[in-house]
CSV table of C-alpha atoms and ligand atoms in Angstrom, one decimal:
chain,number,residue,atom,x,y,z
A,25,MET,CA,-17.1,51.2,2.5
A,26,ASN,CA,-16.6,47.4,2.6
A,27,ASN,CA,-13.2,46.0,3.5
A,28,LYS,CA,-12.3,44.9,0.0
A,29,LYS,CA,-8.7,45.0,-1.2
A,30,ILE,CA,-7.8,46.1,-4.7
A,31,LEU,CA,-4.5,45.8,-6.6
A,32,LEU,CA,-4.2,48.6,-9.1
A,33,THR,CA,-1.4,48.4,-11.7
A,34,GLY,CA,-0.1,50.7,-14.4
A,35,PHE,CA,2.8,50.8,-16.8
A,36,GLU,CA,5.9,52.8,-17.3
A,37,PRO,CA,6.3,54.7,-20.6
A,38,PHE,CA,7.3,52.6,-23.6
A,39,LEU,CA,8.4,52.8,-27.2
A,40,GLY,CA,9.9,56.3,-26.9
A,41,GLU,CA,6.8,58.0,-25.3
A,42,PRO,CA,7.9,60.3,-22.4
A,43,ILE,CA,4.8,59.5,-20.4
A,44,ASN,CA,2.3,56.7,-19.9
A,45,PRO,CA,-1.2,57.9,-18.8
A,46,SER,CA,-1.6,54.7,-16.8
A,47,GLN,CA,1.4,55.6,-14.6
A,48,ILE,CA,0.0,59.1,-14.0
A,49,LEU,CA,-3.4,57.7,-13.1
A,50,LEU,CA,-1.6,55.3,-10.6
A,51,GLU,CA,0.3,58.2,-9.0
A,52,ASN,CA,-2.9,60.2,-8.6
A,53,ILE,CA,-4.8,57.3,-7.0
A,54,LYS,CA,-1.8,56.6,-4.7
A,55,ARG,CA,-2.0,60.2,-3.5
A,56,ASP,CA,-5.7,60.1,-2.9
A,57,LEU,CA,-6.1,59.3,0.8
A,58,THR,CA,-9.8,58.3,0.4
A,59,PHE,CA,-8.6,55.0,-1.0
A,60,ASN,CA,-6.0,54.7,1.8
A,61,ASP,CA,-5.0,51.1,2.5
A,62,GLN,CA,-7.7,49.4,0.4
A,63,VAL,CA,-6.0,50.1,-2.9
A,64,HIS,CA,-2.5,49.0,-3.4
A,65,THR,CA,-0.6,50.3,-6.4
A,66,LEU,CA,2.0,48.6,-8.5
A,67,LEU,CA,3.9,50.2,-11.4
A,68,LEU,CA,5.0,47.7,-14.0
A,69,PRO,CA,7.8,47.8,-16.6
A,70,VAL,CA,6.7,47.2,-20.2
A,71,SER,CA,8.4,43.8,-20.2
A,72,PHE,CA,7.0,40.5,-21.3
A,73,ALA,CA,9.2,38.7,-18.9
A,74,LYS,CA,8.9,40.8,-15.8
A,75,ALA,CA,5.4,42.4,-15.7
A,76,PRO,CA,3.3,39.2,-15.4
A,77,ARG,CA,5.7,37.9,-12.7
A,78,LEU,CA,5.5,41.1,-10.7
A,79,VAL,CA,1.6,40.9,-10.7
A,80,ALA,CA,1.7,37.2,-9.7
A,81,ALA,CA,4.2,38.0,-6.9
A,82,ALA,CA,1.9,40.8,-5.6
A,83,MET,CA,-1.1,38.4,-5.7
A,84,ALA,CA,0.9,35.8,-3.8
A,85,MET,CA,1.8,38.2,-1.0
A,86,GLN,CA,-1.8,39.2,-0.3
A,87,THR,CA,-5.3,38.2,-1.3
A,88,TYR,CA,-7.0,40.8,-3.4
A,89,ASP,CA,-10.7,40.9,-4.3
A,90,VAL,CA,-10.0,42.8,-7.5
A,91,VAL,CA,-7.0,43.2,-9.7
A,92,LEU,CA,-7.5,46.2,-11.9
A,93,MET,CA,-4.8,46.8,-14.5
A,94,LEU,CA,-4.4,50.0,-16.4
A,95,GLY,CA,-2.5,50.5,-19.7
A,96,GLN,CA,-2.2,53.0,-22.6
A,97,ALA,CA,-3.9,52.1,-25.9
A,98,GLY,CA,-2.7,54.8,-28.3
A,99,GLY,CA,-5.2,55.7,-30.9
A,100,ARG,CA,-8.3,54.5,-29.1
A,101,LYS,CA,-10.9,57.1,-28.2
A,102,ASN,CA,-12.7,55.5,-25.3
A,103,ILE,CA,-12.0,54.0,-21.9
A,104,CYS,CA,-11.8,50.3,-22.9
A,105,LEU,CA,-13.0,47.7,-20.4
A,106,GLU,CA,-11.2,44.6,-21.8
A,107,ARG,CA,-13.4,41.5,-21.7
A,108,VAL,CA,-10.8,39.0,-22.9
A,109,GLY,CA,-7.2,38.0,-22.4
A,110,LEU,CA,-6.0,36.2,-25.5
A,111,ASN,CA,-3.6,33.3,-25.3
A,112,TRP,CA,-1.5,34.9,-28.1
A,113,ASN,CA,1.5,37.2,-28.5
A,114,GLU,CA,1.7,39.1,-31.8
A,115,THR,CA,3.8,42.1,-32.2
A,116,GLU,CA,6.8,43.4,-34.1
A,117,ARG,CA,7.5,46.0,-31.5
A,118,PRO,CA,10.1,45.1,-28.9
A,119,ASP,CA,9.4,45.6,-25.2
A,120,GLU,CA,11.5,47.9,-23.0
A,121,ASP,CA,13.9,44.9,-22.4
A,122,GLY,CA,14.5,44.9,-26.2
A,123,SER,CA,12.7,41.6,-26.5
A,124,THR,CA,10.1,40.7,-29.1
A,125,PRO,CA,8.2,37.5,-28.5
A,126,VAL,CA,7.8,34.9,-31.2
A,127,ARG,CA,4.3,35.0,-32.7
A,128,GLY,CA,2.3,32.3,-31.0
A,129,SER,CA,0.6,31.0,-27.8
A,130,ILE,CA,1.5,32.5,-24.5
A,131,SER,CA,0.8,29.2,-22.8
A,132,PRO,CA,0.3,26.3,-25.2
A,133,GLU,CA,-1.5,24.1,-22.7
A,134,ALA,CA,-4.0,26.8,-21.7
A,135,PRO,CA,-7.3,27.8,-23.3
A,136,ALA,CA,-7.2,30.1,-26.4
A,137,ALA,CA,-8.7,32.9,-24.4
A,138,LEU,CA,-9.7,33.7,-20.8
A,139,PHE,CA,-12.7,36.0,-20.0
A,140,THR,CA,-12.9,38.4,-17.1
A,141,ALA,CA,-15.5,37.7,-14.4
A,142,ALA,CA,-15.6,41.5,-13.5
A,143,PRO,CA,-18.9,43.2,-14.0
A,144,VAL,CA,-17.8,45.1,-17.1
A,145,GLU,CA,-21.4,45.9,-18.3
A,146,GLN,CA,-22.2,47.4,-14.9
A,147,TRP,CA,-19.0,49.5,-14.9
A,148,MET,CA,-19.7,50.6,-18.5
A,149,GLN,CA,-23.2,51.7,-17.5
A,150,LEU,CA,-21.8,53.6,-14.5
A,151,LEU,CA,-19.2,55.4,-16.6
A,152,LYS,CA,-21.9,56.3,-19.1
A,153,GLU,CA,-24.0,57.8,-16.4
A,154,HIS,CA,-21.0,60.1,-15.7
A,155,GLN,CA,-20.7,61.0,-19.4
A,156,ILE,CA,-17.4,59.2,-19.7
A,157,PRO,CA,-16.7,57.8,-23.2
A,158,VAL,CA,-16.4,54.0,-22.6
A,159,GLU,CA,-16.8,50.7,-24.4
A,160,ILE,CA,-16.3,47.0,-23.7
A,161,SER,CA,-13.4,45.9,-25.9
A,162,LEU,CA,-12.8,42.4,-27.2
A,163,SER,CA,-9.1,42.8,-27.8
A,164,ALA,CA,-6.3,44.0,-25.5
A,165,GLY,CA,-3.9,43.6,-28.5
A,166,GLY,CA,-1.0,41.3,-28.9
A,167,TYR,CA,1.6,43.2,-26.9
A,168,VAL,CA,2.6,43.4,-23.2
A,169,CYS,CA,-0.9,44.4,-21.8
A,170,ASN,CA,-2.7,41.4,-23.3
A,171,ASN,CA,0.2,39.2,-22.1
A,172,VAL,CA,-0.1,40.4,-18.5
A,173,TYR,CA,-3.9,40.2,-18.7
A,174,PHE,CA,-3.9,36.6,-19.9
A,175,ARG,CA,-1.3,35.5,-17.4
A,176,THR,CA,-3.1,37.2,-14.5
A,177,LEU,CA,-6.4,35.6,-15.6
A,178,GLN,CA,-4.5,32.3,-15.5
A,179,VAL,CA,-3.3,32.9,-12.0
A,180,LEU,CA,-6.9,33.5,-10.9
A,181,GLY,CA,-7.6,29.9,-11.6
A,182,SER,CA,-5.8,29.2,-8.3
A,183,SER,CA,-7.3,32.3,-6.5
A,184,PRO,CA,-11.0,31.8,-6.5
A,185,GLY,CA,-12.8,34.9,-5.2
A,186,THR,CA,-10.5,37.3,-7.0
A,187,VAL,CA,-11.5,39.0,-10.3
A,188,ALA,CA,-9.2,40.8,-12.7
A,189,CYS,CA,-9.9,43.4,-15.3
A,190,PHE,CA,-7.7,45.3,-17.8
A,191,ILE,CA,-8.6,48.8,-18.6
A,192,HIS,CA,-7.0,50.5,-21.6
A,193,VAL,CA,-7.0,54.3,-21.7
A,194,PRO,CA,-6.4,56.6,-24.7
A,195,TYR,CA,-3.4,59.0,-25.2
A,196,LEU,CA,-3.4,62.1,-23.1
A,197,PRO,CA,-3.9,65.3,-25.2
A,198,GLU,CA,-0.2,66.2,-24.9
A,199,GLN,CA,0.8,62.9,-26.4
A,200,ALA,CA,-1.6,63.2,-29.3
A,201,GLU,CA,-0.5,66.8,-30.1
A,202,GLY,CA,3.0,65.8,-31.2
A,203,LYS,CA,1.9,63.2,-33.7
A,204,ALA,CA,1.3,63.9,-37.4
A,205,GLU,CA,-1.8,61.6,-37.5
A,206,ARG,CA,-3.5,63.4,-34.6
A,207,PRO,CA,-4.8,60.3,-32.8
A,208,ALA,CA,-7.7,60.5,-30.4
A,209,SER,CA,-7.0,61.5,-26.8
A,210,MET,CA,-8.7,62.0,-23.5
A,211,GLU,CA,-8.2,64.5,-20.7
A,212,LEU,CA,-6.5,63.2,-17.5
A,213,GLU,CA,-9.4,64.4,-15.5
A,214,THR,CA,-11.9,62.2,-17.4
A,215,MET,CA,-9.6,59.1,-17.1
A,216,LEU,CA,-9.2,59.7,-13.4
A,217,LYS,CA,-12.9,60.1,-12.9
A,218,ALA,CA,-13.4,56.7,-14.7
A,219,VAL,CA,-10.9,54.9,-12.5
A,220,LYS,CA,-12.1,56.5,-9.3
A,221,THR,CA,-15.7,55.7,-10.2
A,222,ILE,CA,-14.9,52.0,-10.7
A,223,LEU,CA,-12.8,51.9,-7.6
A,224,ARG,CA,-15.6,53.4,-5.5
A,225,SER,CA,-18.2,51.1,-7.0
A,226,ILE,CA,-16.1,48.1,-5.9
A,227,LEU,CA,-15.4,49.6,-2.4
A,228,GLU,CA,-19.0,50.7,-1.8
A,229,GLY,CA,-20.6,47.5,-3.1
A,230,PRO,CA,-21.6,44.5,-1.1
B,264,PCA,N1,0.2,49.7,-23.2
B,264,PCA,C1,0.9,48.6,-23.9
B,264,PCA,C2,1.9,48.0,-23.0
B,264,PCA,C3,2.0,49.0,-21.9
B,264,PCA,C4,0.9,50.0,-22.0
B,264,PCA,O1,0.6,50.9,-21.3
B,264,PCA,C5,-0.1,47.6,-24.5
B,264,PCA,O2,-1.3,47.9,-24.7
B,264,PCA,O3,0.2,46.4,-24.6
């Protein structure tokens, strides 16, 4: 093990869902003593106003080597390693504060998109070796996850040495079961293996 520090975030449930797989993943990692003090967890509200500030505040308190953010992407079938944070809000769904952002730039002065410097190809390969369904995604959507991702990638401009990556996970089977359209889902065990594999590769790397 090296002495790297990782900030791992997840989200509370939103839009009427009783659970969010990213929160459950976070709780599991928090309980796993093998990650002890190297992985700090932070649960975020699904709020355009609050979530990016909470991540920035945590990053201001301590220097992290990697900021890994987890979120639910209902309907997707693979673990999605998000390559890009888009400088754009586009949604008709309110966040959990009841606020719906106006369609448009998150930060008008900033570039249209910011790319992760995390080794997503390497992580994808690693997960494939563990038979975990995974892909590199080019869109984290237009809702809170993309907003937090973009804003965090912006903060990294002033934290050289830190990389950030957003990872979207599918619904859990129990979430998909109740829905008429029967969306894709993934077992918790598989998602947990994906997150742990990435965490270990960071902590066991150079
Ligand atoms: N998924 C949402 C916000 C919170 C979450 O877990 C998204 O993809 O924007």
